Amino acid sequence: MENAAKEPRKESNGVLSPQTDEEMKDWSTITTREKMRNSYLKLLRRMAPNRASRVMVPVRKGEQAVRPGSAITVIPDITDPAIEVLDQYPVVSDYAYVRITYNNNLSEYLYEVIEPSLSREEQELLDLLKDTLHRTLGYEWERLTQLDKEEYLRESVDSFIRTRGIKVEQLAKKRIGYYIIRDFVGHGPIDVMMRDDMVEDISCDGYNVPIFIFHGKWESTRSNIIFTNEDELNSFVVTLAQRSGKQISVAAPILDGTTAEGHRVQATYSREVTTRGSTFTIRRFKNKPFTPTDLMRYRTVSPEMMAYLWIGVENGESMILVGGTASGKTSTLNSLAIFIPPGAKIVTIEDTREINLPHENWIPGATRTGVGERDKDGRAAGEIDMYDLVRAALRQRPNYIIVGEVRGKETYIMFQAMATGHSTYSTMHADSVKSMVNRLENPPINCPRILLTALRNVLIQSQVKVGNEFVRRMKQIVEIVGFEPETNELITNTVYEWDPATDRHIFKGHSFLFDKIMEMKSLTHDEMMAEFDRRVEVVSYLLKKDIRNHREIWNLVNSYYKDRDKTLDRIRKDLAAMEVN
């Protein structure tokens, strides 16, 4: 399959320009003439095998330009002067790329997915291969691992082309193989987005509507991926449901689930409840979770705040993170859980799996939907909700209980667990201590205010605008000190507070956590502050060395728990060597 595109040439000034029609015509003429000559020489060699012959290889005029991308996938040039390229990076090496552009006329960002382009003949062969594979894949396909599936598909493509005598160039075969693996093993049209570590959320609002993504750097951005066929979108949503081990149909058009990889899926089917057609929202699960280093790099917290929270987690102080949607509550919760001592037993409870810990003594729990009609209490047969899991967790004798998000009657059991000495961590939608208390005291939670004193710390986090960028900041760390019976008010103490004018976190002067530890361990104030300074030194080392792997951080924290002085000595020597270099 020959590519009819004009090859670029290099001018004397180093600028690439396309070859002229005359040059292309000359090349075509040379190619045809040389093919005839080579065929004639081959005939001569057969007739006189002992006679030497020489074959001339045609050479194109000018130098062959190096285009961005690869030989398999060429990244197209941008001709519109109003469009500015902000970022470009590979997602699948040599095959798929992402380009972030900004249109100055429309004042709009675009997340552009660039994949191999196929000729008409290649597209026809790809369609034929897909049709054949759909007919031949057996029931054992689902039992194969991802690597086995990819290898099976590659062999199937090679076998199909070989047995039918189809002549396909090597690059064309690679391009076709990419789309076969993308559609049969990957996530089809959104596979590049699912592979891109910078993408947090993927949202499809209907057919003939661009898919939007939430990018870690460029935030909410329109993409160039569109489902133009309503039936294809419906089929894709059904596939998402099957990957989540659930069903979606006209009878049950709303889906909440989690894929085998841990991605959180919410979808609607056809036009039953969404008038634009099927929709889906995917919140990607990160295999490499947010770490304390990430929180400090993005200035969500300061090293001093991280050291304070480390001391609190180590000593089992219960905490709740409150904030709005997409404020980073679960990411922060996951980061703080790394500081849990290695031998402690942990039970996590979530609607959809998001928390990822390096600890071995960890029971990850997730809710389960039921089947059939619901009873008068709204429960289906076989349904396991958060309330059931929290009650079960108390019988498992955990040292730490982590509840992904509290919103119902399970919250009352969670506060009972706090009151009985279990260290408990959770998240909640609220923007202040006052709004948190209002939610806890009213239906459906109905938790008495006196029980809230079992909670030690409230971390208030939100998405704020600093300059021209939206960023996440922990606005306050508030300690709940006690309860005033006469006024029925909680007594609180703000330990750290974010100053929006300077974008800095300020220590407010006193911590009751330090007082509690000093009394419990018989430490003087100077000894307590020396330990705090050592923790600041360790987390600052993580930031300077840019250690972002959660297992490396966990190993360093465990080393500190085991031998503090030896670990600090190693850190100081490493930092000294960095300064020398």
Coordinates of C-alpha atoms in Angstrom, one line a residue:
M1 CA 0.0 0.0 0.0
E2 CA 1.7 3.1 -1.2
N3 CA 1.5 6.5 0.5
A4 CA 0.7 9.2 -2.0
A5 CA 1.6 12.1 0.3
K6 CA 4.3 14.4 -0.8
E7 CA 7.6 13.9 0.9
P8 CA 9.1 17.1 2.4
R9 CA 12.6 18.3 1.4
K10 CA 15.2 20.4 3.2
E11 CA 16.1 23.8 1.8
S12 CA 19.6 25.3 2.2
N13 CA 18.4 27.4 5.2
G14 CA 17.3 24.2 7.0
V15 CA 13.6 24.8 6.7
L16 CA 11.5 21.8 5.6
S17 CA 9.2 22.3 2.6
P18 CA 7.2 19.8 0.5
Q19 CA 8.6 18.5 -2.7
T20 CA 7.2 20.0 -5.9
D21 CA 4.9 18.2 -8.3
E22 CA 7.7 18.1 -10.8
E23 CA 10.0 16.3 -8.4
M24 CA 7.3 13.9 -7.4
K25 CA 6.6 13.2 -11.0
D26 CA 10.3 12.5 -11.6
W27 CA 10.4 10.1 -8.7
S28 CA 7.3 8.3 -10.0
T29 CA 8.9 8.0 -13.4
I30 CA 12.2 6.7 -12.0
T31 CA 10.4 4.2 -9.8
T32 CA 8.4 2.8 -12.8
R33 CA 11.5 2.7 -15.0
E34 CA 13.7 1.0 -12.4
K35 CA 11.0 -1.6 -11.6
M36 CA 10.9 -2.6 -15.3
R37 CA 14.7 -2.7 -15.4
N38 CA 15.0 -4.8 -12.3
S39 CA 12.4 -7.2 -13.5
Y40 CA 14.4 -7.6 -16.8
L41 CA 17.6 -8.2 -14.8
K42 CA 15.9 -10.9 -12.7
L43 CA 14.8 -12.7 -15.8
L44 CA 18.4 -12.5 -17.1
R45 CA 19.7 -14.0 -13.9
R46 CA 17.4 -16.9 -14.1
M47 CA 18.4 -17.6 -17.7
A48 CA 22.2 -17.2 -17.0
P49 CA 22.7 -17.7 -13.2
N50 CA 26.5 -17.5 -13.5
R51 CA 26.5 -14.2 -15.2
A52 CA 27.0 -11.1 -12.9
S53 CA 24.4 -8.4 -13.0
R54 CA 24.0 -5.0 -11.3
V55 CA 20.7 -3.5 -10.1
M56 CA 20.5 0.3 -9.6
V57 CA 18.6 1.5 -6.5
P58 CA 16.8 4.8 -7.2
V59 CA 17.4 7.7 -4.9
R60 CA 14.9 10.5 -4.2
K61 CA 16.0 14.0 -4.9
G62 CA 16.7 16.0 -1.7
E63 CA 17.1 14.7 1.8
Q64 CA 14.2 12.9 3.5
A65 CA 12.9 15.1 6.3
V66 CA 12.4 13.9 9.9
R67 CA 8.7 14.5 10.8
P68 CA 7.6 14.7 14.4
G69 CA 6.2 11.5 15.9
S70 CA 7.4 8.2 14.4
A71 CA 7.4 6.2 11.2
I72 CA 4.2 4.6 12.4
T73 CA 2.4 7.7 13.5
V74 CA 3.2 11.1 12.0
I75 CA 2.1 14.1 14.0
P76 CA 0.4 16.5 11.6
D77 CA 1.5 20.1 11.3
I78 CA -0.7 23.0 12.6
T79 CA -1.3 25.6 9.8
D80 CA -3.7 27.9 11.7
P81 CA -1.6 30.8 13.2
A82 CA -4.2 31.3 15.9
I83 CA -3.5 27.8 17.4
E84 CA -0.6 27.6 19.9
V85 CA 0.9 24.3 21.0
L86 CA 1.3 24.2 24.8
D87 CA 2.4 20.6 25.3
Q88 CA 3.1 17.4 23.4
Y89 CA 4.1 13.9 24.7
P90 CA 3.9 10.2 23.8
V91 CA 1.4 8.0 25.6
V92 CA 2.0 4.8 23.6
S93 CA 5.6 5.0 22.3
D94 CA 5.7 5.3 18.5
Y95 CA 2.0 4.8 18.2
A96 CA -0.1 7.3 20.1
Y97 CA 0.6 10.9 21.1
V98 CA -1.2 13.7 22.9
R99 CA -0.9 17.4 21.9
I100 CA -2.4 20.2 24.0
T101 CA -3.2 23.3 22.0
Y102 CA -4.8 26.7 22.7
N103 CA -7.0 28.5 20.2
N104 CA -6.5 32.2 20.7
N105 CA -9.6 33.1 18.6
L106 CA -11.9 30.8 20.6
S107 CA -10.0 31.1 23.9
E108 CA -10.2 27.3 24.2
Y109 CA -7.9 24.4 25.0
L110 CA -7.9 21.2 23.0
Y111 CA -6.7 17.8 24.1
E112 CA -5.7 16.2 20.8
V113 CA -5.3 12.5 20.5
I114 CA -3.0 11.5 17.6
E115 CA -3.0 7.9 16.5
P116 CA -1.8 6.1 13.3
S117 CA -3.6 7.2 10.2
L118 CA -4.9 4.4 7.9
S119 CA -5.3 4.4 4.2
R120 CA -8.6 3.2 2.6
E121 CA -7.1 -0.2 1.9
E122 CA -5.7 -0.5 5.5
Q123 CA -9.1 0.5 7.0
E124 CA -10.8 -2.2 4.9
L125 CA -8.3 -4.8 6.0
L126 CA -8.8 -3.7 9.7
D127 CA -12.6 -4.0 9.4
L128 CA -12.2 -7.5 7.9
L129 CA -9.9 -8.6 10.7
K130 CA -12.2 -7.3 13.4
D131 CA -15.2 -9.1 11.8
T132 CA -13.2 -12.3 11.7
L133 CA -12.0 -12.0 15.3
H134 CA -15.5 -11.3 16.6
R135 CA -16.6 -14.5 15.0
T136 CA -13.7 -16.7 16.1
L137 CA -12.9 -15.6 19.6
G138 CA -13.9 -18.3 22.0
Y139 CA -15.2 -18.3 25.5
E140 CA -11.7 -18.9 26.9
W141 CA -10.8 -15.4 25.7
E142 CA -11.8 -13.8 29.1
R143 CA -9.5 -16.2 31.0
L144 CA -6.4 -15.0 29.3
T145 CA -4.2 -12.3 30.8
Q146 CA -3.7 -9.0 29.1
L147 CA -0.3 -10.0 27.7
D148 CA -1.6 -13.3 26.5
K149 CA -4.5 -11.5 24.7
E150 CA -2.1 -9.1 23.0
E151 CA 0.2 -12.0 21.9
Y152 CA -2.8 -14.0 20.7
L153 CA -4.1 -11.0 18.6
R154 CA -0.7 -10.4 17.0
E155 CA -0.4 -14.0 16.0
S156 CA -4.0 -13.9 14.7
V157 CA -3.3 -10.9 12.5
D158 CA -0.1 -12.5 11.1
S159 CA -1.9 -15.8 10.5
F160 CA -4.8 -14.0 8.7
I161 CA -2.5 -12.0 6.4
R162 CA -0.2 -15.0 5.7
T163 CA -2.9 -17.6 4.9
R164 CA -4.8 -15.3 2.6
G165 CA -1.7 -14.1 0.7
I166 CA -2.3 -10.5 1.4
K167 CA 0.8 -8.3 0.8
V168 CA 1.0 -5.7 3.6
E169 CA 4.0 -3.5 4.4
Q170 CA 5.5 -3.9 7.9
L171 CA 4.5 -0.4 9.0
A172 CA 1.0 -1.0 7.8
K173 CA 0.8 -4.2 9.7
K174 CA 2.0 -2.4 12.9
R175 CA -0.7 0.3 12.5
I176 CA -3.4 -2.3 12.0
G177 CA -2.1 -4.3 15.0
Y178 CA -2.3 -1.2 17.1
Y179 CA -6.0 -0.7 16.4
I180 CA -6.8 -4.4 16.9
I181 CA -5.2 -4.4 20.4
R182 CA -6.7 -1.0 21.3
D183 CA -10.2 -2.2 20.5
F184 CA -10.1 -5.8 21.8
V185 CA -7.8 -5.4 24.8
G186 CA -7.8 -1.7 25.6
H187 CA -10.7 0.8 25.9
G188 CA -11.3 1.5 22.2
P189 CA -11.6 5.2 21.2
I190 CA -10.7 6.4 24.7
D191 CA -7.8 4.1 25.2
V192 CA -5.2 6.9 24.9
M193 CA -7.0 8.9 27.6
M194 CA -7.1 5.8 29.9
R195 CA -3.4 5.3 29.4
D196 CA -2.5 9.0 30.0
D197 CA -1.4 9.4 33.6
M198 CA -2.2 13.1 33.5
V199 CA -5.9 12.5 32.8
E200 CA -8.0 12.3 36.0
D201 CA -11.6 12.2 34.7
I202 CA -13.1 11.3 31.3
S203 CA -16.6 12.6 30.5
C204 CA -18.9 11.8 27.6
D205 CA -22.1 13.9 27.5
G206 CA -23.8 12.1 24.6
Y207 CA -23.2 11.3 20.9
N208 CA -22.0 14.0 18.5
V209 CA -20.6 15.8 21.6
P210 CA -16.8 16.0 22.2
I211 CA -15.5 14.0 25.1
F212 CA -14.1 16.2 27.9
I213 CA -11.2 15.3 30.2
F214 CA -9.8 16.7 33.4
H215 CA -6.1 17.1 32.9
G216 CA -3.7 17.3 35.8
K217 CA -2.0 20.3 34.4
W218 CA -4.6 21.9 32.0
E219 CA -7.8 21.0 34.0
S220 CA -11.1 20.6 32.2
T221 CA -10.4 20.4 28.4
R222 CA -12.3 19.4 25.3
S223 CA -10.8 16.6 23.3
N224 CA -11.0 15.7 19.6
I225 CA -12.6 12.3 20.3
I226 CA -16.4 12.2 19.4
F227 CA -18.9 9.3 19.2
T228 CA -20.7 10.2 16.0
N229 CA -22.9 7.1 16.0
E230 CA -25.5 6.6 18.7
D231 CA -25.5 2.8 18.4
E232 CA -21.7 2.7 18.8
L233 CA -21.9 4.8 21.9
N234 CA -24.7 2.6 23.3
S235 CA -22.5 -0.5 22.6
F236 CA -19.5 1.2 24.3
V237 CA -21.5 1.9 27.4
V238 CA -22.7 -1.7 27.6
T239 CA -19.1 -2.8 27.3
L240 CA -18.1 -0.5 30.2
A241 CA -20.8 -2.2 32.3
Q242 CA -19.6 -5.6 31.4
R243 CA -16.0 -4.6 32.4
S244 CA -17.5 -3.6 35.7
G245 CA -19.2 -6.9 36.2
K246 CA -22.7 -5.3 35.9
Q247 CA -25.5 -4.8 33.5
I248 CA -27.1 -1.7 32.0
S249 CA -30.2 -1.7 29.9
V250 CA -33.5 0.1 29.2
A251 CA -34.9 -1.5 32.3
A252 CA -32.0 -0.4 34.5
P253 CA -30.4 2.6 32.6
I254 CA -28.1 3.9 35.4
L255 CA -24.8 2.3 36.2
D256 CA -22.4 2.8 39.1
G257 CA -19.4 0.4 39.1
T258 CA -15.7 -0.2 39.1
T259 CA -13.7 -1.8 36.4
A260 CA -11.2 -4.6 37.1
E261 CA -8.4 -2.0 36.9
G262 CA -10.1 0.0 39.7
H263 CA -11.5 2.9 37.5
R264 CA -14.8 4.3 38.8
V265 CA -17.6 4.3 36.2
Q266 CA -20.9 6.1 36.2
A267 CA -23.0 5.7 33.0
T268 CA -26.5 6.1 31.6
Y269 CA -28.0 4.1 28.7
S270 CA -29.5 5.5 25.5
R271 CA -32.1 8.3 25.9
E272 CA -34.0 6.8 28.8
V273 CA -32.7 9.3 31.4
T274 CA -30.3 11.5 29.3
T275 CA -31.8 13.2 26.2
R276 CA -28.5 13.4 24.3
G277 CA -28.1 9.7 24.4
S278 CA -25.8 7.4 26.5
T279 CA -23.3 9.1 28.8
F280 CA -20.4 8.0 30.9
T281 CA -18.0 9.5 33.4
I282 CA -14.8 7.6 34.3
R283 CA -12.7 8.6 37.3
R284 CA -9.3 6.9 36.7
F285 CA -7.7 4.8 39.5
K286 CA -4.0 5.5 39.8
N287 CA -1.7 2.5 40.3
K288 CA 0.8 5.0 41.7
P289 CA -1.3 6.9 44.3
F290 CA -0.7 10.4 45.5
T291 CA 2.0 10.6 48.1
P292 CA 3.1 13.1 50.7
T293 CA 5.8 14.3 48.2
D294 CA 3.1 15.1 45.6
L295 CA 1.1 17.1 48.2
M296 CA 4.2 19.2 49.1
R297 CA 5.3 19.6 45.4
Y298 CA 1.9 21.0 44.5
R299 CA 1.9 23.1 47.7
T300 CA -1.3 21.6 48.9
V301 CA 0.4 21.4 52.3
S302 CA 3.7 22.7 53.7
P303 CA 6.5 20.3 55.1
E304 CA 5.6 21.5 58.6
M305 CA 1.9 20.5 58.1
M306 CA 2.9 17.2 56.7
A307 CA 5.2 16.5 59.8
Y308 CA 2.3 17.5 62.1
L309 CA -0.1 15.1 60.3
W310 CA 2.6 12.4 60.4
I311 CA 2.8 12.6 64.1
G312 CA -1.0 12.6 64.4
V313 CA -1.4 9.5 62.2
E314 CA 1.3 7.6 64.0
N315 CA -0.4 8.3 67.3
G316 CA -3.8 7.3 66.1
E317 CA -5.5 10.7 66.1
S318 CA -8.8 10.3 64.2
M319 CA -9.3 12.7 61.3
I320 CA -11.9 13.8 58.8
L321 CA -11.1 15.6 55.5
V322 CA -13.8 17.9 54.4
G323 CA -14.1 19.8 51.1
G324 CA -16.0 20.2 47.9
T325 CA -16.1 18.0 44.8
A326 CA -12.7 17.5 43.2
S327 CA -10.8 19.2 46.1
G328 CA -8.5 16.2 46.5
K329 CA -9.9 14.7 49.7
T330 CA -9.3 11.1 48.8
S331 CA -5.8 11.8 47.4
T332 CA -4.8 13.4 50.6
L333 CA -6.4 10.6 52.7
N334 CA -4.4 8.1 50.7
S335 CA -1.2 10.1 51.2
L336 CA -1.6 10.3 55.0
A337 CA -2.3 6.6 55.3
I338 CA 1.3 5.9 54.2
F339 CA 2.3 7.1 57.7
I340 CA 0.3 4.3 59.4
P341 CA 2.9 2.0 61.3
P342 CA 3.6 -1.2 59.2
G343 CA 2.3 -3.7 61.8
A344 CA -1.1 -2.0 62.3
K345 CA -4.2 -3.8 61.0
I346 CA -6.1 -1.6 58.5
V347 CA -9.6 -2.0 57.2
T348 CA -10.8 0.3 54.4
I349 CA -14.4 0.7 53.4
E350 CA -15.5 2.3 50.1
D351 CA -18.3 2.5 47.6
T352 CA -15.8 2.2 44.8
R353 CA -12.2 1.3 45.2
E354 CA -10.0 4.3 45.3
I355 CA -7.6 3.9 48.3
N356 CA -4.3 2.1 47.5
L357 CA -1.9 1.3 50.3
P358 CA 1.5 -0.5 50.5
H359 CA 0.7 -2.2 53.8
E360 CA 0.3 -5.9 53.9
N361 CA -2.0 -6.1 56.9
W362 CA -4.8 -4.4 55.1
I363 CA -8.4 -5.5 54.4
P364 CA -9.9 -3.5 51.5
G365 CA -13.7 -3.6 51.6
A366 CA -16.1 -2.4 48.9
T367 CA -19.9 -2.3 48.8
R368 CA -22.0 -4.5 46.6
T369 CA -25.3 -3.9 44.8
G370 CA -28.1 -6.3 45.1
V371 CA -30.4 -7.9 42.6
G372 CA -34.1 -7.9 42.0
E373 CA -36.7 -5.6 43.5
R374 CA -36.1 -3.5 46.6
D375 CA -37.9 -3.9 49.9
K376 CA -39.7 -1.2 52.0
D377 CA -36.3 -0.1 53.3
G378 CA -34.9 0.4 49.8
R379 CA -32.6 -2.6 49.9
A380 CA -32.3 -5.2 47.2
A381 CA -31.6 -8.9 47.9
G382 CA -27.9 -9.5 48.5
E383 CA -27.0 -5.8 48.8
I384 CA -24.0 -4.9 51.1
D385 CA -23.8 -1.2 52.0
M386 CA -21.4 1.0 53.9
Y387 CA -23.3 0.4 57.2
D388 CA -22.9 -3.4 56.9
L389 CA -19.1 -3.0 56.2
V390 CA -18.5 -0.6 59.1
R391 CA -20.3 -3.0 61.5
A392 CA -18.3 -5.9 60.1
A393 CA -15.0 -3.9 60.4
L394 CA -15.5 -3.5 64.2
R395 CA -15.5 -7.3 64.6
Q396 CA -12.2 -7.6 62.7
R397 CA -10.2 -5.9 65.5
P398 CA -8.6 -3.2 63.3
N399 CA -6.1 -0.6 64.6
Y400 CA -7.1 1.8 61.8
I401 CA -10.5 2.1 60.0
I402 CA -10.5 4.2 56.8
V403 CA -14.0 5.0 55.3
G404 CA -13.8 6.5 51.8
E405 CA -16.7 8.9 52.3
V406 CA -19.4 9.1 54.9
R407 CA -22.9 10.3 54.0
G408 CA -25.4 8.0 55.7
K409 CA -26.2 6.0 58.9
E410 CA -22.8 4.3 58.7
T411 CA -21.4 7.6 60.1
Y412 CA -23.0 7.0 63.5
I413 CA -21.2 3.6 63.7
M414 CA -18.0 5.2 62.7
F415 CA -18.2 7.8 65.5
Q416 CA -19.0 5.0 67.9
A417 CA -15.8 3.3 66.7
M418 CA -13.9 6.5 67.4
A419 CA -15.3 6.7 70.9
T420 CA -14.3 3.1 71.6
G421 CA -10.6 3.9 70.7
H422 CA -10.4 2.9 67.0
S423 CA -8.4 5.3 64.9
T424 CA -10.7 6.4 62.1
Y425 CA -10.1 8.4 58.9
S426 CA -12.7 9.5 56.4
T427 CA -13.8 12.2 54.0
M428 CA -17.0 14.3 53.8
H429 CA -18.5 17.0 51.6
A430 CA -18.4 20.2 53.6
D431 CA -16.5 23.6 53.5
S432 CA -16.0 24.3 57.2
V433 CA -16.3 22.8 60.7
K434 CA -19.7 24.4 61.1
S435 CA -21.1 22.9 57.9
M436 CA -19.6 19.5 58.8
V437 CA -21.4 19.6 62.2
N438 CA -24.7 20.6 60.5
R439 CA -24.5 17.6 58.2
L440 CA -23.6 15.2 61.0
E441 CA -26.4 16.3 63.3
N442 CA -29.2 16.2 60.7
P443 CA -30.8 13.4 58.7
P444 CA -29.8 10.9 57.5
I445 CA -26.8 10.8 59.8
N446 CA -28.3 12.1 63.1
C447 CA -25.1 11.9 65.1
P448 CA -25.4 13.7 68.6
R449 CA -23.0 16.6 69.0
I450 CA -21.4 15.1 72.2
L451 CA -20.2 12.2 70.2
L452 CA -18.3 14.5 67.8
T453 CA -15.7 15.1 70.5
A454 CA -14.2 11.6 69.7
L455 CA -13.0 13.3 66.5
R456 CA -9.5 14.9 66.9
N457 CA -8.7 16.7 63.7
V458 CA -10.7 18.3 60.8
L459 CA -8.7 19.0 57.7
I460 CA -10.4 21.5 55.4
Q461 CA -9.3 21.3 51.8
S462 CA -10.6 23.1 48.7
Q463 CA -9.9 24.0 45.1
V464 CA -8.9 27.7 45.0
K465 CA -7.5 30.1 42.4
V466 CA -4.0 31.3 42.8
G467 CA -3.1 33.7 40.0
N468 CA -4.6 32.3 36.9
E469 CA -4.6 28.7 38.0
F470 CA -6.9 26.6 40.0
V471 CA -5.0 24.7 42.6
R472 CA -5.8 22.5 45.7
R473 CA -4.9 23.9 49.1
M474 CA -5.5 22.6 52.6
K475 CA -7.0 25.7 54.1
Q476 CA -7.1 24.7 57.7
I477 CA -6.1 22.1 60.2
V478 CA -8.6 22.3 63.1
E479 CA -8.3 20.4 66.4
I480 CA -11.5 19.6 68.3
V481 CA -10.5 20.1 71.9
G482 CA -13.7 19.5 73.8
F483 CA -17.4 20.3 74.3
E484 CA -19.0 23.2 76.1
P485 CA -22.2 21.9 77.7
E486 CA -23.6 25.3 78.6
T487 CA -23.6 26.6 75.1
N488 CA -23.7 23.2 73.4
E489 CA -20.7 24.3 71.2
L490 CA -17.6 22.4 70.2
I491 CA -14.3 23.9 71.4
T492 CA -11.9 24.1 68.5
N493 CA -8.3 25.2 67.9
T494 CA -6.9 26.1 64.5
V495 CA -3.3 24.8 64.2
Y496 CA -2.5 25.8 60.6
E497 CA -4.2 28.2 58.2
W498 CA -3.7 29.0 54.6
D499 CA -3.0 32.7 53.8
P500 CA -4.4 33.4 50.3
A501 CA -2.5 36.7 50.0
T502 CA 0.9 35.0 50.2
D503 CA -0.1 31.4 49.3
R504 CA 1.6 30.2 52.5
H505 CA 0.5 28.1 55.4
I506 CA 0.8 29.8 58.8
F507 CA 1.2 28.1 62.2
K508 CA -1.2 29.7 64.6
G509 CA 0.9 29.2 67.7
H510 CA -0.4 26.1 69.6
S511 CA -1.2 22.5 69.2
F512 CA -3.1 20.4 71.7
L513 CA -1.8 17.3 69.9
F514 CA 1.7 18.1 71.1
D515 CA 0.4 18.7 74.6
K516 CA -1.3 15.2 74.5
I517 CA 1.9 13.5 73.3
M518 CA 4.1 15.3 75.8
E519 CA 1.9 14.1 78.6
M520 CA 1.6 10.6 77.3
K521 CA 5.3 10.1 76.7
S522 CA 6.6 12.3 79.4
L523 CA 8.4 14.7 77.0
T524 CA 9.5 18.3 77.7
H525 CA 8.4 21.0 75.2
D526 CA 12.0 21.2 73.8
E527 CA 12.0 17.4 73.2
M528 CA 8.6 17.5 71.5
M529 CA 9.7 20.3 69.2
A530 CA 13.0 18.5 68.5
E531 CA 11.0 15.5 67.3
F532 CA 8.8 17.7 65.2
D533 CA 11.8 19.3 63.6
R534 CA 13.2 15.8 62.8
R535 CA 10.0 14.9 61.0
V536 CA 10.1 18.1 59.1
E537 CA 13.7 17.2 58.1
V538 CA 12.6 13.8 56.8
V539 CA 9.6 15.1 54.7
S540 CA 11.8 17.9 53.4
Y541 CA 14.3 15.3 52.2
L542 CA 11.5 13.5 50.3
L543 CA 10.7 16.8 48.6
K544 CA 14.3 17.7 47.7
K545 CA 15.0 14.2 46.4
D546 CA 11.6 14.1 44.6
I547 CA 10.9 10.6 46.0
R548 CA 7.3 10.0 44.8
N549 CA 7.0 6.3 44.7
H550 CA 4.7 5.3 47.6
R551 CA 6.6 2.2 48.4
E552 CA 10.0 4.0 48.7
I553 CA 8.3 6.5 51.0
W554 CA 6.8 3.8 53.0
N555 CA 10.2 2.0 53.4
L556 CA 11.8 5.3 54.6
V557 CA 9.0 5.9 57.1
N558 CA 9.3 2.3 58.4
S559 CA 13.1 2.8 58.6
Y560 CA 12.5 5.9 60.7
Y561 CA 10.2 4.0 63.0
K562 CA 12.7 1.2 63.5
D563 CA 16.0 3.2 63.9
R564 CA 15.4 7.0 63.9
D565 CA 19.0 8.1 64.4
K566 CA 20.5 5.8 61.8
T567 CA 17.8 6.9 59.2
L568 CA 18.5 10.6 60.0
D569 CA 22.2 10.1 59.6
R570 CA 21.8 8.5 56.2
I571 CA 19.4 11.3 55.1
R572 CA 21.9 14.0 56.2
K573 CA 24.8 12.3 54.4
D574 CA 22.8 12.0 51.3
L575 CA 21.8 15.7 51.4
A576 CA 25.4 16.7 52.0
A577 CA 26.5 14.7 49.0
M578 CA 23.8 16.5 46.9
E579 CA 25.1 19.9 48.0
V580 CA 28.7 18.9 47.1
N581 CA 27.6 17.7 43.6

